[in-house]
GROMACS .gro file of C-alpha atoms in nm:
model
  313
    1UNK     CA    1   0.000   0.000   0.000
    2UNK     CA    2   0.111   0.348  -0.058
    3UNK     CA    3   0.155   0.545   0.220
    4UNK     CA    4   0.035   0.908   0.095
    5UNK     CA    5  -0.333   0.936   0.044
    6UNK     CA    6  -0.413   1.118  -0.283
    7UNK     CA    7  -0.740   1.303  -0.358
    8UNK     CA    8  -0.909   1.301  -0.714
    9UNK     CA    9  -1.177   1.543  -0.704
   10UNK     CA   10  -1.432   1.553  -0.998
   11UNK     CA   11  -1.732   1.794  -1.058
   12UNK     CA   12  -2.000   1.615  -1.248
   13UNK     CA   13  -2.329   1.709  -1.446
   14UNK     CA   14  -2.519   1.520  -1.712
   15UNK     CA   15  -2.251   1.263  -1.795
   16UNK     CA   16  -2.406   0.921  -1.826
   17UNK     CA   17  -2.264   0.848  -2.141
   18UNK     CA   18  -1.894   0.921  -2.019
   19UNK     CA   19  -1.867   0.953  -1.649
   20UNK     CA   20  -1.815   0.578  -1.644
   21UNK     CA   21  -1.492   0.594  -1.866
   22UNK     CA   22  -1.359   0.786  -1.691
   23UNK     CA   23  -1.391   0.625  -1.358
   24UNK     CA   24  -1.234   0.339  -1.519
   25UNK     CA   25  -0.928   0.505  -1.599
   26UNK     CA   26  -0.946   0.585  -1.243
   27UNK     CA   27  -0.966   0.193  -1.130
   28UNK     CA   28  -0.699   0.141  -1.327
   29UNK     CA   29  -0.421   0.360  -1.151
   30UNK     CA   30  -0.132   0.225  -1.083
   31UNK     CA   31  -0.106   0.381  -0.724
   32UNK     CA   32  -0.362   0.253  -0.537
   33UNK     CA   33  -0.418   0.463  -0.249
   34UNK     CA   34  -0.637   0.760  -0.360
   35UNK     CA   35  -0.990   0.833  -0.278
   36UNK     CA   36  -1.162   0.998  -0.546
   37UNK     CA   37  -1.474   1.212  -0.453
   38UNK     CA   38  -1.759   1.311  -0.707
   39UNK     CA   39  -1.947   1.625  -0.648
   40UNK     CA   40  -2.262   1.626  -0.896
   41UNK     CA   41  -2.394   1.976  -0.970
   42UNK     CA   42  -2.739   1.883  -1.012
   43UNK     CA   43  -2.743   1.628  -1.271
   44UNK     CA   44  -3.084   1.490  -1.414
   45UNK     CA   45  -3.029   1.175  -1.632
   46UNK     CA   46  -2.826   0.874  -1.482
   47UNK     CA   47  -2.497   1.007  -1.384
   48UNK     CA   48  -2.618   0.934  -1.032
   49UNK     CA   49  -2.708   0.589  -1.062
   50UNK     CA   50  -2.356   0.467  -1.296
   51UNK     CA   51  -2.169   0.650  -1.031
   52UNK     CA   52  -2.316   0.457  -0.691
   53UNK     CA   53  -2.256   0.172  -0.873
   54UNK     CA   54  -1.889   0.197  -0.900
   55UNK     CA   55  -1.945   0.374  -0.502
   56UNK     CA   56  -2.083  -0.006  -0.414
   57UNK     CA   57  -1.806  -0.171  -0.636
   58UNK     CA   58  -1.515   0.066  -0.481
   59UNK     CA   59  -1.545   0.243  -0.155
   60UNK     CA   60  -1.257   0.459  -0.287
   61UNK     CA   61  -1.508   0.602  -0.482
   62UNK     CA   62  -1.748   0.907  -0.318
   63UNK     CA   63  -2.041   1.079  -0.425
   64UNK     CA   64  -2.202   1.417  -0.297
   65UNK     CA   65  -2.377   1.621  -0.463
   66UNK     CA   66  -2.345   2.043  -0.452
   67UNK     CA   67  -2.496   2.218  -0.100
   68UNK     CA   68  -2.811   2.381  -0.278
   69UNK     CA   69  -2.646   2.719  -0.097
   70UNK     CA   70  -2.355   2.687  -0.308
   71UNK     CA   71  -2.354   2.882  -0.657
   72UNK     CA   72  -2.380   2.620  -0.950
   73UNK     CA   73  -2.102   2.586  -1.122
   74UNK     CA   74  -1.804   2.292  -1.177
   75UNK     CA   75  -1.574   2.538  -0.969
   76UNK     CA   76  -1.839   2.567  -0.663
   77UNK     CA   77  -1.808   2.158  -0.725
   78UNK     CA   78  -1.429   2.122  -0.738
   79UNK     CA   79  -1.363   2.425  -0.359
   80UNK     CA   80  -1.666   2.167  -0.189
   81UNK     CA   81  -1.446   1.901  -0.317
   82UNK     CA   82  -1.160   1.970  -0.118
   83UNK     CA   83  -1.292   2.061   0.176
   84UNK     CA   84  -1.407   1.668   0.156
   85UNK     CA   85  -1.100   1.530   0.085
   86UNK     CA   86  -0.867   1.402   0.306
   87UNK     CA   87  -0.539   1.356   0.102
   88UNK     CA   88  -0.169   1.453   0.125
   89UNK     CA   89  -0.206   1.541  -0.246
   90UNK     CA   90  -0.505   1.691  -0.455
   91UNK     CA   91  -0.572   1.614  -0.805
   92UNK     CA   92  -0.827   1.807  -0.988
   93UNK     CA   93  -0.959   1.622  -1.280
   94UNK     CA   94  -1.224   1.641  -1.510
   95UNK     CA   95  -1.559   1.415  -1.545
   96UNK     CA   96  -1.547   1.372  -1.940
   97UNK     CA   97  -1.167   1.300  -1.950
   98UNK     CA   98  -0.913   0.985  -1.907
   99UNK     CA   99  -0.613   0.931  -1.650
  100UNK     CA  100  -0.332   0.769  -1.762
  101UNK     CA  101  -0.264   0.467  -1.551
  102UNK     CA  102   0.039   0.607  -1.404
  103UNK     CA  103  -0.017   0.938  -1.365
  104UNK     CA  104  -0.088   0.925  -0.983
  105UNK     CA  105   0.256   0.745  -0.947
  106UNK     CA  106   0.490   0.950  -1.146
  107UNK     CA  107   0.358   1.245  -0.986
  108UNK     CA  108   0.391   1.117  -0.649
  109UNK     CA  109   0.715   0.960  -0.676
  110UNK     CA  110   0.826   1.309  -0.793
  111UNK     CA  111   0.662   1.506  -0.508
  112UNK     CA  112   0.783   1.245  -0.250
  113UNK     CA  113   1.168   1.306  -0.356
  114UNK     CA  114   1.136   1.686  -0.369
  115UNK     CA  115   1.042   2.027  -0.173
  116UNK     CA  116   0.806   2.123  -0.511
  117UNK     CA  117   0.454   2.283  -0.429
  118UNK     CA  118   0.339   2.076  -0.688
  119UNK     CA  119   0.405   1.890  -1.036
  120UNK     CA  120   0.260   1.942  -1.394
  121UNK     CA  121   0.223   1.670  -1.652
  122UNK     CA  122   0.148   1.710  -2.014
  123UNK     CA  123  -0.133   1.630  -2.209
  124UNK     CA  124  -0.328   1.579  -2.509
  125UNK     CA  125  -0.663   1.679  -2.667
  126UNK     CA  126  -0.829   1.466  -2.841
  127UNK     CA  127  -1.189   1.343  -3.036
  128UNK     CA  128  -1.362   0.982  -3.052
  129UNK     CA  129  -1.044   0.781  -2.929
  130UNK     CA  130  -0.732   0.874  -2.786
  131UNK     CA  131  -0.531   0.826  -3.083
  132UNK     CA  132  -0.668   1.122  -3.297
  133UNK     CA  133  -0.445   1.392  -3.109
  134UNK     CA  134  -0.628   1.768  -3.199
  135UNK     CA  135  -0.365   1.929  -2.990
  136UNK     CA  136  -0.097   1.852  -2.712
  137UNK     CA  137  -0.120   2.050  -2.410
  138UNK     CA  138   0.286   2.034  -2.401
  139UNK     CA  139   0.335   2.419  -2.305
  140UNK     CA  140   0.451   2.362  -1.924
  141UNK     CA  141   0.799   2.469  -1.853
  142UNK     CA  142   0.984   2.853  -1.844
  143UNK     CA  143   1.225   3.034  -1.698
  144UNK     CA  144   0.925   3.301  -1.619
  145UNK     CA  145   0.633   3.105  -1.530
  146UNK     CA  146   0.393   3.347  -1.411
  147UNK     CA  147   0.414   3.607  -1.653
  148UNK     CA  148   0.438   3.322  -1.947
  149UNK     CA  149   0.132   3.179  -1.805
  150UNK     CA  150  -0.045   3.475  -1.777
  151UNK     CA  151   0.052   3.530  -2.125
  152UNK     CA  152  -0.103   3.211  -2.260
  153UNK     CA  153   0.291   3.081  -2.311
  154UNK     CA  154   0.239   2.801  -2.036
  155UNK     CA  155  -0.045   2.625  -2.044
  156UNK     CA  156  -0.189   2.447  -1.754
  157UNK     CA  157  -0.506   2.272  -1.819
  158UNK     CA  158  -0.674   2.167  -1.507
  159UNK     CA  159  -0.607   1.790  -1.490
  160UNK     CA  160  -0.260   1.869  -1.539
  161UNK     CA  161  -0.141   1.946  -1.198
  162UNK     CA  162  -0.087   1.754  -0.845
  163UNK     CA  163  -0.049   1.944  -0.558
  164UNK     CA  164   0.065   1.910  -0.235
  165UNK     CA  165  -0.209   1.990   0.010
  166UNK     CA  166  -0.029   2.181   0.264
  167UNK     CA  167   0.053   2.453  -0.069
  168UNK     CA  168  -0.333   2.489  -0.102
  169UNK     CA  169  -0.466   2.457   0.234
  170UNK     CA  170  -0.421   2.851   0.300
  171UNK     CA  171  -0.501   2.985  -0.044
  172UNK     CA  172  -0.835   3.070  -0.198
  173UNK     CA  173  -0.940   2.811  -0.449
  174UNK     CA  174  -1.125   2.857  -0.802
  175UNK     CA  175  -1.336   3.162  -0.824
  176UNK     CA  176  -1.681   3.094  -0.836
  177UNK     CA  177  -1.812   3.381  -1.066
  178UNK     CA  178  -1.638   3.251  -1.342
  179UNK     CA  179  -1.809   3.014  -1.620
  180UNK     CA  180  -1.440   3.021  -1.816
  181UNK     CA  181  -1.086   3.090  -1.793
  182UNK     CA  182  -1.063   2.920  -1.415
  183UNK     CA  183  -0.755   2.759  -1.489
  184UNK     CA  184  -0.624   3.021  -1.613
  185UNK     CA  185  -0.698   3.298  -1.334
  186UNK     CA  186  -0.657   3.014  -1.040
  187UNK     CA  187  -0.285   2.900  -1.174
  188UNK     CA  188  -0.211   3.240  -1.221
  189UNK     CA  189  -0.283   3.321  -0.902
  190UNK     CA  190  -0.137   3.024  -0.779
  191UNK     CA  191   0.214   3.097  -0.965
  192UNK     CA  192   0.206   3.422  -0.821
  193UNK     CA  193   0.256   3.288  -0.474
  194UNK     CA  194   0.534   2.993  -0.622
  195UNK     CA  195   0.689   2.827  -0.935
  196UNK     CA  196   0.850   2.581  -0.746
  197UNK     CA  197   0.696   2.329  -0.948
  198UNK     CA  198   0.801   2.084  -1.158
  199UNK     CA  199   0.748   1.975  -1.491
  200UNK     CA  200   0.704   1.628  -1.599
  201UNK     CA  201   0.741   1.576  -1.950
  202UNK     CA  202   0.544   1.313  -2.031
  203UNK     CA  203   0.140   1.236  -2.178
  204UNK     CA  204  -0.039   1.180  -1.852
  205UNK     CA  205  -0.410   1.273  -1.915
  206UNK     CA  206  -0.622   1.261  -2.213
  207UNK     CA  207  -0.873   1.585  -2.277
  208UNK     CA  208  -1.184   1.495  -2.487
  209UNK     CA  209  -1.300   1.710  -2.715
  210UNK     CA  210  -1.696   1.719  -2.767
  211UNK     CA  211  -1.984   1.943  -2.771
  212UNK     CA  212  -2.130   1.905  -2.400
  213UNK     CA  213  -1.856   2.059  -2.202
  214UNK     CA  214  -1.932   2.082  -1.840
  215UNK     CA  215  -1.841   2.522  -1.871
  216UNK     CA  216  -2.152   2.673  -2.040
  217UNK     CA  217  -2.116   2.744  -2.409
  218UNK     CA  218  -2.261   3.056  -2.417
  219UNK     CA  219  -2.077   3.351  -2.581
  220UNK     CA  220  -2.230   3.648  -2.347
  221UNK     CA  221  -2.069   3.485  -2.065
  222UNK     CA  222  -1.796   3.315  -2.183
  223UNK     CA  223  -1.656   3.709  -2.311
  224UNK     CA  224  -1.781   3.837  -1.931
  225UNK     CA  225  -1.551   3.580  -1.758
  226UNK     CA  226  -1.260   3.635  -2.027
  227UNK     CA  227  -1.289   4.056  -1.929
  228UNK     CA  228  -1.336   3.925  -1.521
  229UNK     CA  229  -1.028   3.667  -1.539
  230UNK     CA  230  -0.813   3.959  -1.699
  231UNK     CA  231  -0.917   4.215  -1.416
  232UNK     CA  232  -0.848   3.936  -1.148
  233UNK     CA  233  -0.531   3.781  -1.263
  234UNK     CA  234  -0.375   4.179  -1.353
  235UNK     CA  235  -0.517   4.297  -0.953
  236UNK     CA  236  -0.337   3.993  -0.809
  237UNK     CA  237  -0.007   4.060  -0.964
  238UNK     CA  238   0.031   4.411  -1.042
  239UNK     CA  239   0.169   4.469  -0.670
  240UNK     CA  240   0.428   4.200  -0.744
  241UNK     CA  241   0.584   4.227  -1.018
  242UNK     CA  242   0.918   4.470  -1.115
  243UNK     CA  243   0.834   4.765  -1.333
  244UNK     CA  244   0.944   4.529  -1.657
  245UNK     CA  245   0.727   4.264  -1.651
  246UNK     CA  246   0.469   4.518  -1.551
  247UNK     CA  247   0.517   4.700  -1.881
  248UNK     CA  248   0.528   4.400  -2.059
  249UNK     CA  249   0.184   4.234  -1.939
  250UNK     CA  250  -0.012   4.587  -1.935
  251UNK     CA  251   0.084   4.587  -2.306
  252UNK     CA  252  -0.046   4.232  -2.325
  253UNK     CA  253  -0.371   4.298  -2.187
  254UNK     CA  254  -0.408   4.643  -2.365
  255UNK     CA  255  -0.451   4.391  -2.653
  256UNK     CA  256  -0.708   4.188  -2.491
  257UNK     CA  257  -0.906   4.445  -2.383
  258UNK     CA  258  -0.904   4.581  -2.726
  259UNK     CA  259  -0.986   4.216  -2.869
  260UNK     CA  260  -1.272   4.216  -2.580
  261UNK     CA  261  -1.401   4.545  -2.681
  262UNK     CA  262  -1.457   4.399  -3.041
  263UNK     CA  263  -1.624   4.124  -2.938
  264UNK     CA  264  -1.897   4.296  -2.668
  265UNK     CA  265  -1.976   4.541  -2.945
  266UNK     CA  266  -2.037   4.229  -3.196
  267UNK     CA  267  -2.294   4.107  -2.924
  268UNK     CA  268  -2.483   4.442  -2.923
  269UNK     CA  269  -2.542   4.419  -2.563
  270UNK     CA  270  -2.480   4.744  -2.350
  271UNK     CA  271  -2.403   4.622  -2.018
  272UNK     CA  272  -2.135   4.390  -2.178
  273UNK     CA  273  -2.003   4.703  -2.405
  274UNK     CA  274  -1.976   4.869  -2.077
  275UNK     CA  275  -1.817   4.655  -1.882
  276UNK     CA  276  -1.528   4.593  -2.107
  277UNK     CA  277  -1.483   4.984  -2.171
  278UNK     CA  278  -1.499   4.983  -1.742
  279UNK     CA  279  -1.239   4.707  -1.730
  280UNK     CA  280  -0.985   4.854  -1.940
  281UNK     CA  281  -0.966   5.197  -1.812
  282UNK     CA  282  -0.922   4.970  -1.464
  283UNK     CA  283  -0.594   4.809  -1.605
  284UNK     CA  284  -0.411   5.125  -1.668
  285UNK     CA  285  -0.307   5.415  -1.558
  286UNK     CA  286  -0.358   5.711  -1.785
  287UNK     CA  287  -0.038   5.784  -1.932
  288UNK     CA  288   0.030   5.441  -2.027
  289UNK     CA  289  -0.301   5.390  -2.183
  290UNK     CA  290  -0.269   5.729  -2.408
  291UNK     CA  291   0.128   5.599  -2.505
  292UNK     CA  292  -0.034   5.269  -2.599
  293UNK     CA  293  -0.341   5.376  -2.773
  294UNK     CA  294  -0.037   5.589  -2.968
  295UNK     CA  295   0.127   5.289  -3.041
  296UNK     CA  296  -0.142   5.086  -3.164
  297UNK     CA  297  -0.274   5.397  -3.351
  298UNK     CA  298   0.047   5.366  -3.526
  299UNK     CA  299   0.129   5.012  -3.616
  300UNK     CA  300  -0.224   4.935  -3.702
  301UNK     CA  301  -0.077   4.558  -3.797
  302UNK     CA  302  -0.122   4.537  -3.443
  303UNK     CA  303  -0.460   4.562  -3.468
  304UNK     CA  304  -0.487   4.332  -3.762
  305UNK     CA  305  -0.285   4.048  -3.548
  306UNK     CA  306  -0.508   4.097  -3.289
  307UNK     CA  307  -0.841   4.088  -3.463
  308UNK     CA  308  -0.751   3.821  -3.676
  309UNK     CA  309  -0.654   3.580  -3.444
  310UNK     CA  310  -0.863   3.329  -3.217
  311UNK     CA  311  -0.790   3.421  -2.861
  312UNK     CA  312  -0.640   3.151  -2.672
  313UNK     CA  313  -0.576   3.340  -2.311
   0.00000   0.00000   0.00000
């Protein structure tokens, strides 16, 4: 038996048709002593009843569903989650995607034999079997990992990482008022208090690709959480970083707000116009916003880059 309990936690909703793949490639771990807790959001076709059966198969296995005075959401899910578990080590992971059989091992064996907050693993995306690879999700090591991250340079999805608990206990977990971009703002935020992390290089988890993704697919809010995320992320670091890398990501998110901007005034919808005009002018002080504008006003390539580009952070 391994000695170091590790917690898999997994928000659920609607996934009969896949929940039980998944749980397989749970079963099948090569480390055997993790407890993996299920926290349903409200589901209502037979997710419940495939997931009690692998309860009365495994009691490894636990299912609760969401406190009806929590906000619904996968990230209300995944902070009730943890305050469930009971492991050394936390693994987030996601109800619609596959665990490589050793991915609990490597990343413990790592942890065990080093003073690292936590390890990242790589992985792919992929569509009807594991073997049609859309994308890897390879993008884990720098020499600047916050700002890189932030940048959309490192990617961490959120099945990736395996944390020591004692790193999280203190720390607030994912933000509840955000439909998208979780990962993003949480690691960020995360990075900003360590990158003593390390990177495994190696295909540990398997993303699906399909069209019922547990995060809402609606555009409204998908922009609204893109804008929040960006005002989060830049008020958590701004106080942290040296007057470089301060230039450097204001610039960055000048160009987001601009891409934002385009987008809310596609979607005709006032509030949302608003909000992004509100954001931006909270990102920047005035005479760096006027020399940017300047700049942008000048190399209208920029622009062109910017607009013609699908935004990936």
């Amino acid at each position: 038996m391994n000695s170091q309990l590790v917690s898999i936690i997994i928000p659920v909703f609607n996934r009969e048709l896949l929940i039980a793949e998944t749980l397989d490639s749970i079963l099948q771990q090569s480390y055997s002593n993790w407890e993996c807790i299920i926290v349903d959001d409200g589901s209502t076709d037979a997710t419940e009843k495939i997931i009690l059966k692998y309860c009365k198969k495994d009691s490894r296995f636990k299912y609760y569903n969401r406190p009806t005075d929590r906000l619904k959401g996968a990230n209300a899910c995944r902070n009730y989650g943890f305050e469930l578990s009971q492991g050394d080590y936390i693994q987030w992971f996601d109800s619609d995607d596959l665990m490589h059989k050793d991915k609990l091992k490597k990343e413990v064996d790592l942890l065990k034999h080093s003073s690292a907050n936590f390890v990242v693993c790589e992985g792919v995306e992929y569509e009807g079997n594991t073997q049609n690879v859309i994308q890897y999700w390879n993008n884990i090591c720098s020499e600047n990992p916050l700002i890189d991250h932030i940048m959309g340079k490192v990617n961490f999805h959120t099945n990736g990482p395996l944390f020591r608990r004692e790193f999280l206990n203190s720390k607030k977990l994912f933000n509840v008022t955000l439909q998208r971009k979780q990962e993003w703002e949480f690691y960020s935020r995360l990075l900003s208090f360590s990158t003593n992390y390390i990177c495994l290089n190696e295909v540990l988890y398997y993303f699906r690709s399909h069209e019922n993704s547990i995060n809402g697919n609606n555009e409204i809010s998908t922009l609204y959480s893109r804008i929040k995320a960006t005002n989060l992320i830049f008020e958590n670091v701004k106080n942290r970083l040296d007057k470089n890398s301060l230039a450097i990501l204001r610039e960055h998110f000048l160009h987001k707000s601009i891409f934002h901007f385009k987008l809310a005034k596609e979607s005709k919808k006032i509030n949302l116009i608003y909000f992004s005009v509100k954001s931006t002018f909270m990102l920047f002080n005035f005479d760096f916003f006027v020399k940017a504008i300047k700049k942008i006003i000048y190399k209208p390539k920029i622009l062109n880059n910017i607009f013609s580009k699908n935004e990936n952070r």
